[in-house]
Amino acid sequence: MDRVAFVRSRFATSGRKRQARPTSQGMRRRLNPRSGQANIRRSKRTSAALPAAGRFKSARPAPSRPAGSEVRVKRPDSVPLVSVIIPVMNERRTIRRVIREAFAVHPSVEVIVVANGSKDGSARIASQAGARVMEYGAPLGHDVGRAIGAQAARGEVLLFIDGDMVIPAGQLRPFVQAVIRDGIDVALNDYSGPTAKPDVHSVVLAKHALNVLLERPDLEGTSLTAIPHALSRFAVETIGAEALAVPPLAHAKAVQSGLRVVPVRRINVGKLNPPRIARERVKPLENIIVGDHLEALDWMINRRGTRCGFEDRYRKRHYAR
Amino acid sequence: MQSRRKARSSDAKQPGLVLPAGCRAAAVVMAYNEERTLPLVLEELAKLSLEEIVVVLNGCTDGSFREARSFPGVTIVHYADKIGHDVGRAVGARMCTSDIVLFVDGDFRIAAEKLKPFIAAVARGTDVALNDISPYLPLFRDWDDVTRLKAFLNLSLGRPDLHASSLTSVPHALSRRAIERIGSALLAVPPKAQAAAIADGLIVRTAGSVNVVTANRMRNDNVGRDNEVARLIVGDHVEALKHVMDKGGARLSKADTSRRREAIARSRQL
């Protein structure tokens, strides 16, 4: 099969075209029978990259053929340009729609679902929807799926979303485009949480504080903690995929490494998914996220010293004995 | 000026601070060229029945020394050169022997009546009596970097209830026990002293509420978002967290017990 994919589709922001779902669905079926060539071709690459515990249930070639006006670049058939990574834990209610939007983000895309501790058939649904599914029986813990998904990703751009939040492809595309087109390494959701109040949620506070410590107060409360965000392969390799399991640590590493970290578009994830926010208010998770920020700071201190570069040159401490 | 005089005359009618028998209180005043405000500050302190008043003059080139001398019973520590931010607090604390030490700045007057609650709180058993600045803060989005870090430090120490209250701002009062336990030297880096106090299990509470947010005198070096003083205070907070992390671990009490990080390494190997 001599299929053609895009490297870039400047005009292919023409999500409209890609959303011609009946066609692409049809094509998906044709190109990706369970026993199809695509699966076999991929297996070489993937078997090396994947753990026994997290085997792929199915794989699927990039959907929908390019439309006329777009720049076409030949890419090896099995290497997608964009990898969408979706950690999933019991997200049966939303996962199918989330995957559908993920596939519509770019013509050359793979969707990786890291299902962990799911007992509601999420993994099976994801697999049916065409995603590469890495399945773990037990829960991996908060955000570990992102790191594992990133390790398995083959794209040049890695887009991270959650399985419980349906964000239309049209809103996800700017993150991918920021990396492909604008050379941004880390495209953040420009969402700082509700801050027009006297007192904010502890996670919102921690994000703002970390950005101050990173000497990027302009980032306000934006962070790799919030989805959606997209990273270039270069960014992932610079910070290390494993850091993505502790998003504030990944965030700190990205900024300190001098990567281009830019908030690109605001998606109010607070409003989008109230149940999730309610869950995040539960103290233990809140504590973990605050702890993540401390872990990030600890990394910075090890790298930059006890005061992280904020020196007190004029303080004559010897008088204070 | 008019309102100031009024406030002072009404203070004068208030009864003096009543401390438990045998309980002695002191005040430490830091001053850097405050000849205009220093006498006003000392006048207020004179209304409290303090055992000791220590004025630390930090590289003053104006008439601050003369002004301080004009008050009887004031101990003056004079440094010809600037010793730097907050170092004077450590010096003053070391010089006092009282059970309670109140810390104020020489650059603006706080009515004696508003200082009493800090001394009273320590007299009642608080070790670190902080100024609650919450009522004077704007909406969070308009907080400056330093305020954000003050609140983050308290959150990290498991004391989100303290909001942005901090030893960095005055007035505050410390118990003798706190000074001894923390060590007076640590007071030169106020957030570090605060972190040490909380980590050490000392009783840290807000005791009063004085508006130092809008009242703070603007200086060349503390105006603007990214000024030198702000950077110093941000660094103090890093140092404070580092101090407690050395004992309590990088994540302090915020352990991450649910993440299976080993699964990531395994996933990479395969």
XYZ file of C-alpha atoms in Angstrom:
591
model
C 0.000 0.000 0.000
C 1.510 3.199 -1.066
C -0.327 5.627 1.065
C 0.483 9.255 1.412
C 0.365 11.304 4.533
C 1.062 14.896 5.366
C 3.895 16.438 7.109
C 2.113 19.661 7.390
C -1.251 20.785 6.331
C -1.259 24.484 6.622
C -4.599 24.654 4.963
C -5.646 21.383 6.283
C -6.767 23.180 9.338
C -9.565 22.409 7.009
C -10.925 20.318 9.781
C -14.158 20.612 7.907
C -12.884 18.205 5.339
C -11.673 15.780 7.842
C -14.905 15.877 9.647
C -16.568 14.327 6.680
C -16.918 11.391 8.939
C -18.967 8.951 6.936
C -16.238 8.803 4.326
C -13.360 8.469 6.692
C -15.196 5.922 8.737
C -15.762 3.925 5.636
C -12.142 4.178 4.697
C -11.120 3.209 8.164
C -12.998 0.023 7.832
C -11.491 -0.723 4.505
C -7.966 0.041 5.491
C -8.046 -1.410 8.885
C -9.528 -4.784 9.135
C -8.361 -6.425 12.333
C -6.214 -8.685 10.255
C -5.208 -5.947 7.858
C -1.823 -5.138 6.534
C -1.516 -2.105 8.698
C -1.461 -4.171 11.818
C 1.111 -6.503 10.537
C 3.316 -3.770 9.260
C 3.190 -1.974 12.547
C 3.806 -4.880 14.736
C 7.538 -4.753 14.131
C 7.886 -1.293 15.463
C 5.431 -1.531 18.235
C 6.439 -4.825 19.686
C 9.780 -3.316 20.461
C 8.318 -0.246 22.035
C 5.673 -1.811 24.183
C 5.502 -3.620 27.463
C 3.902 -6.966 27.765
C 1.426 -5.527 30.165
C 0.475 -2.784 27.767
C 0.039 -4.545 24.503
C -1.749 -2.991 21.603
C -5.157 -4.258 20.955
C -5.354 -2.741 17.551
C -3.675 -0.276 15.380
C -4.931 1.751 12.577
C -3.485 3.683 9.703
C -3.849 7.393 9.415
C -7.389 8.151 8.427
C -8.790 10.075 5.530
C -6.863 10.815 2.419
C -5.541 14.248 1.686
C -7.710 16.661 -0.113
C -6.677 18.377 -3.293
C -5.010 21.644 -2.356
C -2.762 20.332 0.365
C 0.961 19.922 0.350
C 1.737 16.253 0.245
C 4.886 14.755 1.587
C 5.561 11.098 1.513
C 6.128 9.597 4.895
C 6.766 6.027 5.740
C 3.333 4.599 5.973
C 3.655 3.393 9.514
C 4.948 6.645 10.998
C 2.267 9.170 11.779
C 3.045 12.837 12.176
C 0.847 13.343 15.200
C 0.386 11.068 18.183
C -2.581 11.730 20.412
C -2.138 10.264 23.877
C -5.149 9.558 26.005
C -4.878 8.051 29.477
C -8.114 6.281 30.300
C -9.554 4.918 33.499
C -13.166 3.889 33.353
C -14.181 6.453 30.793
C -16.730 4.396 28.890
C -19.124 7.300 28.773
C -16.839 9.601 26.810
C -13.952 7.627 25.344
C -15.508 6.896 21.970
C -16.186 10.567 21.284
C -12.767 11.585 22.594
C -11.069 9.193 20.178
C -13.197 10.332 17.289
C -12.127 13.945 17.856
C -8.516 12.848 18.255
C -8.514 11.189 14.844
C -9.835 14.359 13.290
C -6.958 16.456 14.627
C -4.661 15.760 11.698
C -4.656 13.528 8.612
C -1.535 11.724 9.765
C -2.358 10.694 13.271
C -2.156 7.803 15.637
C -4.301 7.634 18.724
C -2.786 5.919 21.724
C -5.028 4.996 24.597
C -3.368 3.991 27.824
C -6.126 2.175 29.627
C -5.335 1.491 33.238
C -7.496 0.067 35.965
C -10.483 0.189 33.682
C -13.221 -2.222 34.550
C -15.954 -0.747 32.428
C -14.858 -1.926 29.012
C -13.174 1.365 28.097
C -10.249 -0.478 26.541
C -12.470 -2.513 24.277
C -14.400 0.552 23.175
C -11.138 2.387 22.483
C -9.878 -0.508 20.460
C -13.082 -0.650 18.436
C -12.775 3.068 17.834
C -9.432 2.449 16.176
C -6.975 3.498 18.871
C -3.773 1.712 19.741
C -4.604 0.504 23.202
C -2.074 -0.191 25.890
C -3.847 -1.953 28.637
C -2.862 -2.164 32.284
C -5.051 -4.075 34.670
C -4.265 -2.015 37.738
C -4.459 1.768 37.926
C -1.117 3.391 37.097
C -1.803 6.488 39.115
C -2.281 10.069 38.097
C -0.692 10.972 34.741
C 1.571 7.919 34.519
C -0.352 7.006 31.379
C 0.938 10.144 29.713
C 4.539 9.051 30.156
C 3.839 5.539 28.963
C 1.865 6.789 25.998
C 4.646 9.215 25.124
C 7.205 6.431 25.128
C 5.139 4.484 22.654
C 4.335 7.476 20.468
C 5.971 7.665 17.052
C 4.733 11.032 15.885
C 6.702 14.249 15.641
C 4.003 16.017 17.605
C 2.482 14.589 20.763
C -0.922 15.847 21.776
C -2.132 15.020 25.271
C -5.785 14.900 26.175
C -7.882 13.080 28.759
C -10.358 10.289 28.239
C -13.076 11.942 30.251
C -13.230 15.244 28.435
C -14.587 15.588 24.928
C -12.871 18.519 23.230
C -13.804 19.087 19.602
C -10.988 18.472 17.121
C -11.266 22.050 15.917
C -10.188 23.226 19.358
C -7.365 20.714 19.599
C -5.863 21.493 16.230
C -4.300 24.852 17.253
C -2.080 23.004 19.740
C -0.820 20.635 17.075
C -0.443 23.441 14.556
C 1.515 25.564 17.005
C 4.138 22.836 17.110
C 4.088 21.921 13.406
C 3.827 25.378 11.959
C 5.118 27.826 14.565
C 8.020 25.836 15.938
C 6.680 25.914 19.468
C 8.035 23.088 21.622
C 5.377 23.076 24.285
C 1.950 24.377 23.336
C -0.029 24.929 26.517
C -3.677 25.428 27.228
C -3.917 29.123 28.047
C -6.100 28.415 31.037
C -5.096 29.615 34.481
C -8.164 28.517 36.397
C -10.595 30.831 38.127
C -8.478 33.629 39.585
C -10.915 36.502 39.868
C -11.436 35.743 43.512
C -9.712 36.550 46.766
C -8.586 33.012 47.356
C -7.928 30.254 44.846
C -7.813 26.491 44.715
C -4.512 25.097 45.937
C -3.615 23.609 42.560
C -4.186 26.954 40.858
C -1.978 28.609 43.460
C 0.767 26.024 43.013
C 0.806 26.490 39.237
C 1.143 30.251 39.542
C 3.875 29.899 42.157
C 5.862 27.478 40.017
C 5.794 29.856 37.072
C 7.093 32.642 39.316
C 9.920 30.370 40.430
C 10.653 29.538 36.797
C 10.908 33.274 36.109
C 7.957 32.959 33.783
C 5.233 34.851 35.672
C 3.816 35.667 32.245
C 2.663 32.065 32.035
C 0.316 32.855 34.953
C -1.332 29.568 35.939
C -0.834 27.723 32.674
C 0.902 24.411 33.045
C 1.559 20.997 31.617
C -0.741 19.851 34.397
C -3.702 20.974 32.317
C -4.769 19.364 29.071
C -4.839 19.807 26.187
C -1.214 20.443 25.397
C 1.097 19.440 22.578
C 4.824 18.753 22.668
C 7.322 18.419 19.891
C 9.341 15.224 19.777
C 12.351 17.362 20.527
C 10.656 18.592 23.711
C 9.817 15.053 24.810
C 13.363 13.917 24.198
C 14.776 16.940 25.997
C 12.743 16.529 29.172
C 12.439 12.751 29.010
C 9.118 11.004 28.487
C 9.094 9.684 32.046
C 8.912 13.237 33.440
C 5.475 13.571 31.886
C 4.081 11.408 34.679
C 4.677 14.346 37.011
C 3.395 17.204 34.869
C 4.732 20.101 36.982
C 8.167 18.469 36.820
C 7.863 18.171 33.048
C 6.749 21.795 32.959
C 9.752 22.945 34.997
C 12.135 20.897 32.880
C 10.673 22.304 29.682
C 11.004 25.907 30.797
C 14.447 25.468 32.344
C 15.742 23.680 29.269
C 14.993 26.766 27.260
C 12.281 25.142 25.188
C 9.706 27.428 23.655
C 6.807 27.128 26.069
C 3.810 29.100 24.899
C 0.145 29.177 25.869
C -1.629 28.966 22.535
C -5.319 28.840 23.145
C -7.718 28.945 26.041
C -9.903 25.965 26.665
C -11.797 26.259 29.887
C -11.333 22.737 31.152
C -12.879 23.741 34.438
C -16.170 24.502 32.804
C -15.999 21.632 30.359
C -16.010 18.957 32.914
C -17.519 19.793 36.256
C -17.579 16.208 37.517
C -13.863 15.940 36.995
C -13.266 19.162 38.826
C -15.363 17.888 41.660
C -13.167 14.835 41.755
C -10.063 16.985 41.774
C -11.277 18.783 44.832
C -10.872 15.587 46.731
C -7.989 16.243 49.071
C -5.659 13.348 48.262
C -5.372 14.274 44.600
C -4.973 17.918 45.479
C -2.143 16.935 47.794
C -0.465 14.887 45.099
C -0.533 17.783 42.675
C 0.847 20.238 45.227
C 3.512 17.636 46.013
C 4.274 17.403 42.291
C 5.020 21.110 42.296
C 7.377 20.647 45.219
C 9.067 17.818 43.364
C 9.508 20.178 40.430
C 11.009 22.788 42.728
C 13.335 20.202 44.235
C 14.572 19.396 40.734
C 15.132 23.102 40.081
C 17.030 23.545 43.345
C 19.315 20.637 42.484
C 19.990 22.258 39.171
C 20.145 25.936 40.053
C 21.070 26.029 43.722
C 19.432 26.713 47.075
C 17.763 29.920 45.900
C 17.083 28.901 42.312
C 19.047 31.852 41.038
C 17.170 34.455 43.113
C 20.192 35.687 45.015
C 20.451 37.961 48.037
C 23.751 39.559 47.247
C 23.373 42.506 49.603
C 22.436 40.519 52.650
C 25.353 40.302 55.018
C 24.443 37.111 56.732
C 27.503 36.967 58.921
C 25.930 39.678 61.083
C 23.006 37.384 61.752
C 24.908 34.613 63.464
C -1.389 64.423 59.506
C -4.688 65.501 60.970
C -6.086 61.991 61.077
C -2.870 60.659 62.470
C -2.956 63.021 65.402
C -6.553 62.091 66.095
C -5.751 58.406 66.095
C -2.910 58.964 68.490
C -4.943 60.917 70.979
C -7.601 58.211 71.023
C -4.921 55.564 71.570
C -3.731 57.463 74.586
C -7.068 56.925 76.288
C -6.876 53.155 75.870
C -5.621 51.185 78.852
C -2.105 49.836 78.506
C -1.385 46.257 77.553
C -1.837 43.898 80.455
C 0.606 41.022 80.432
C 0.671 38.031 82.750
C 2.791 38.561 85.845
C 6.492 38.159 85.140
C 5.950 38.224 81.380
C 8.220 40.709 79.643
C 7.828 42.082 76.162
C 10.291 43.726 73.790
C 10.178 45.381 70.410
C 12.722 45.310 67.606
C 12.610 48.144 65.103
C 14.486 48.034 61.816
C 15.308 51.362 60.240
C 17.039 52.525 57.109
C 17.005 56.303 56.799
C 13.670 56.783 58.527
C 14.268 59.998 60.480
C 10.776 61.181 59.597
C 8.800 58.108 60.594
C 11.040 56.538 63.228
C 9.941 58.913 66.029
C 6.301 58.219 65.209
C 6.952 54.491 65.422
C 8.791 54.836 68.727
C 6.019 57.004 70.148
C 3.542 54.205 69.553
C 5.841 51.620 71.076
C 6.228 53.839 74.132
C 2.520 53.369 74.790
C 3.017 49.633 75.210
C 4.558 48.614 78.485
C 7.677 47.192 76.903
C 10.703 46.032 78.798
C 13.138 46.560 75.936
C 13.156 48.443 72.660
C 15.961 47.698 70.228
C 16.422 49.903 67.194
C 18.646 48.455 64.499
C 19.948 51.207 62.257
C 20.923 49.739 58.950
C 23.359 51.987 57.089
C 21.464 55.144 58.008
C 22.944 58.366 56.680
C 20.174 60.690 57.847
C 19.077 61.781 61.323
C 17.659 58.383 62.302
C 20.312 57.873 64.975
C 19.578 61.275 66.577
C 15.857 60.571 66.561
C 16.302 57.158 68.131
C 18.619 58.623 70.794
C 15.965 61.127 71.818
C 13.803 58.317 73.206
C 14.846 57.179 76.668
C 15.546 53.519 77.259
C 16.003 52.623 73.630
C 18.904 50.344 72.748
C 20.473 51.321 69.459
C 22.478 49.019 67.245
C 24.108 51.046 64.547
C 25.609 49.650 61.382
C 27.400 52.208 59.277
C 27.029 50.061 56.182
C 23.837 48.425 55.056
C 23.685 44.900 56.391
C 20.951 43.953 53.998
C 17.344 42.929 54.153
C 16.005 41.480 57.393
C 19.431 40.870 58.913
C 18.561 43.505 61.518
C 15.765 41.300 62.788
C 18.198 38.554 63.606
C 20.488 41.043 65.322
C 17.625 42.568 67.323
C 16.240 39.192 68.334
C 19.635 38.123 69.592
C 19.914 41.231 71.755
C 16.551 40.877 73.503
C 15.966 38.747 76.534
C 12.198 39.236 76.869
C 9.612 36.476 76.672
C 7.867 38.188 73.789
C 9.488 40.055 70.915
C 7.499 42.294 68.611
C 9.000 43.165 65.227
C 8.148 46.357 63.386
C 9.706 48.510 60.683
C 10.770 52.090 61.187
C 9.267 53.250 57.937
C 5.686 53.574 58.997
C 3.744 54.078 62.123
C 1.309 51.458 63.347
C -0.961 52.507 66.195
C -0.111 50.883 69.523
C -3.655 49.582 69.680
C -3.049 47.555 66.526
C 0.219 46.163 67.823
C -1.204 44.903 71.104
C -2.935 41.829 69.676
C 0.395 40.416 68.501
C 1.971 40.703 71.934
C -1.204 39.469 73.580
C -1.339 36.399 71.328
C 2.171 35.368 72.310
C 1.338 36.041 75.960
C -1.502 33.551 75.539
C 0.754 30.845 74.139
C 1.228 31.529 70.443
C 4.827 31.156 69.323
C 4.613 33.039 66.054
C 1.940 35.731 65.824
C 1.559 36.796 62.199
C -0.105 39.721 60.512
C -3.146 38.595 58.541
C -2.973 40.612 55.329
C -5.826 38.777 53.588
C -8.377 41.574 54.042
C -6.132 43.985 52.171
C -5.240 41.795 49.225
C -6.804 42.273 45.796
C -8.278 39.421 43.765
C -5.794 36.600 43.248
C -5.166 37.458 39.620
C -3.769 40.815 40.781
C -1.495 39.397 43.477
C 2.175 40.099 42.997
C 4.710 37.306 42.686
C 5.810 37.590 46.298
C 2.292 37.251 47.653
C 1.750 34.158 45.519
C 4.837 32.584 46.977
C 3.888 33.467 50.523
C 0.618 31.608 50.078
C 2.347 28.712 48.319
C 4.812 28.328 51.175
C 1.991 28.081 53.700
C 0.157 25.615 51.472
C 3.272 23.481 51.107
C 3.779 23.490 54.850
C 0.270 22.175 55.314
C -1.018 25.529 56.564
C -3.222 26.874 53.765
C -5.280 28.522 56.508
C -2.486 31.051 56.937
C -3.107 32.274 53.364
C -0.412 34.818 52.495
C 0.490 35.680 56.074
C 4.215 35.759 56.428
C 7.101 36.619 58.688
C 8.305 38.668 55.741
C 5.766 41.299 56.649
C 5.483 43.211 59.886
C 4.187 43.471 62.488
C 4.685 40.078 64.006
C 5.665 38.783 67.400
C 7.673 35.754 68.461
C 7.899 33.885 71.705
C 11.268 33.380 73.345
C 10.734 29.688 72.803
C 10.326 30.270 69.059
C 13.488 32.360 68.824
C 15.470 29.760 70.688
C 14.033 26.836 68.791
C 14.422 28.389 65.351
C 17.637 30.204 66.173
C 17.824 33.969 65.852
C 20.089 33.748 62.787
C 17.302 32.245 60.708
C 15.241 35.403 61.175
C 17.439 37.096 58.583
C 15.546 35.006 56.025
C 12.001 35.388 57.348
C 10.224 32.748 55.222
C 12.861 30.263 56.299
C 12.126 31.079 59.937
C 8.431 30.611 59.232
C 8.986 27.256 57.571
C 11.217 26.118 60.398
C 8.654 27.225 62.997
C 5.820 25.326 61.336
C 7.927 22.253 60.643
C 9.084 22.318 64.251
C 5.528 22.194 65.521
C 5.535 25.662 67.031
C 2.193 27.398 67.352
C 1.887 29.698 64.352
C -1.220 31.842 64.054
C -2.440 35.118 62.732
C -3.005 37.514 65.597
C -4.046 40.801 64.070
C -4.619 42.531 60.813
C -2.655 45.618 59.858
C -2.751 47.038 56.378
C 0.839 47.041 55.258
C -0.080 46.166 51.692
C -1.124 49.599 50.539
C 0.649 51.516 53.299
C 4.116 50.259 52.453
C 6.355 53.087 51.475
C 7.430 52.986 47.879
C 11.130 52.957 47.328
C 13.160 52.883 44.183
C 14.061 49.283 44.749
C 10.690 47.921 45.696
C 8.627 49.366 42.904
C 7.828 47.376 39.831
C 7.046 43.793 39.242
C 10.484 42.350 38.873
C 12.435 44.483 41.273
C 15.446 43.534 43.306
C 13.582 43.169 46.605
C 10.917 40.978 45.046
C 13.601 38.703 43.659
C 15.235 38.528 47.063
C 11.983 37.548 48.722
C 11.211 34.967 46.038
C 14.645 33.472 46.689
C 13.903 33.470 50.425
C 10.889 31.288 49.766
C 12.921 28.830 47.738
C 15.463 28.706 50.529
C 12.650 28.193 53.035
C 11.248 25.242 51.111
C 14.704 23.794 50.604
C 15.274 24.058 54.358
C 12.243 21.937 55.184
C 12.728 19.591 52.217
C 16.147 18.653 53.594
C 14.391 17.103 56.558
C 10.952 16.254 55.268
C 11.803 15.081 51.755
C 11.209 16.795 48.426
C 7.440 16.400 48.574
C 7.121 17.279 52.264
C 3.889 15.743 53.527
C 2.462 15.519 50.006
C 3.539 11.954 49.322
C 2.814 10.365 46.000
C 1.756 6.876 46.937
C -0.542 6.103 44.040
C 1.738 6.502 41.040
C 3.343 3.360 39.715
C 6.418 5.030 38.341
C 8.217 1.749 37.865
C 5.719 0.941 35.133
C 7.232 3.726 33.027
C 10.727 2.305 33.163
C 9.385 -1.126 32.406
C 7.451 0.228 29.483
C 10.604 1.826 28.098
C 12.733 -1.268 28.434
C 10.368 -3.455 26.537
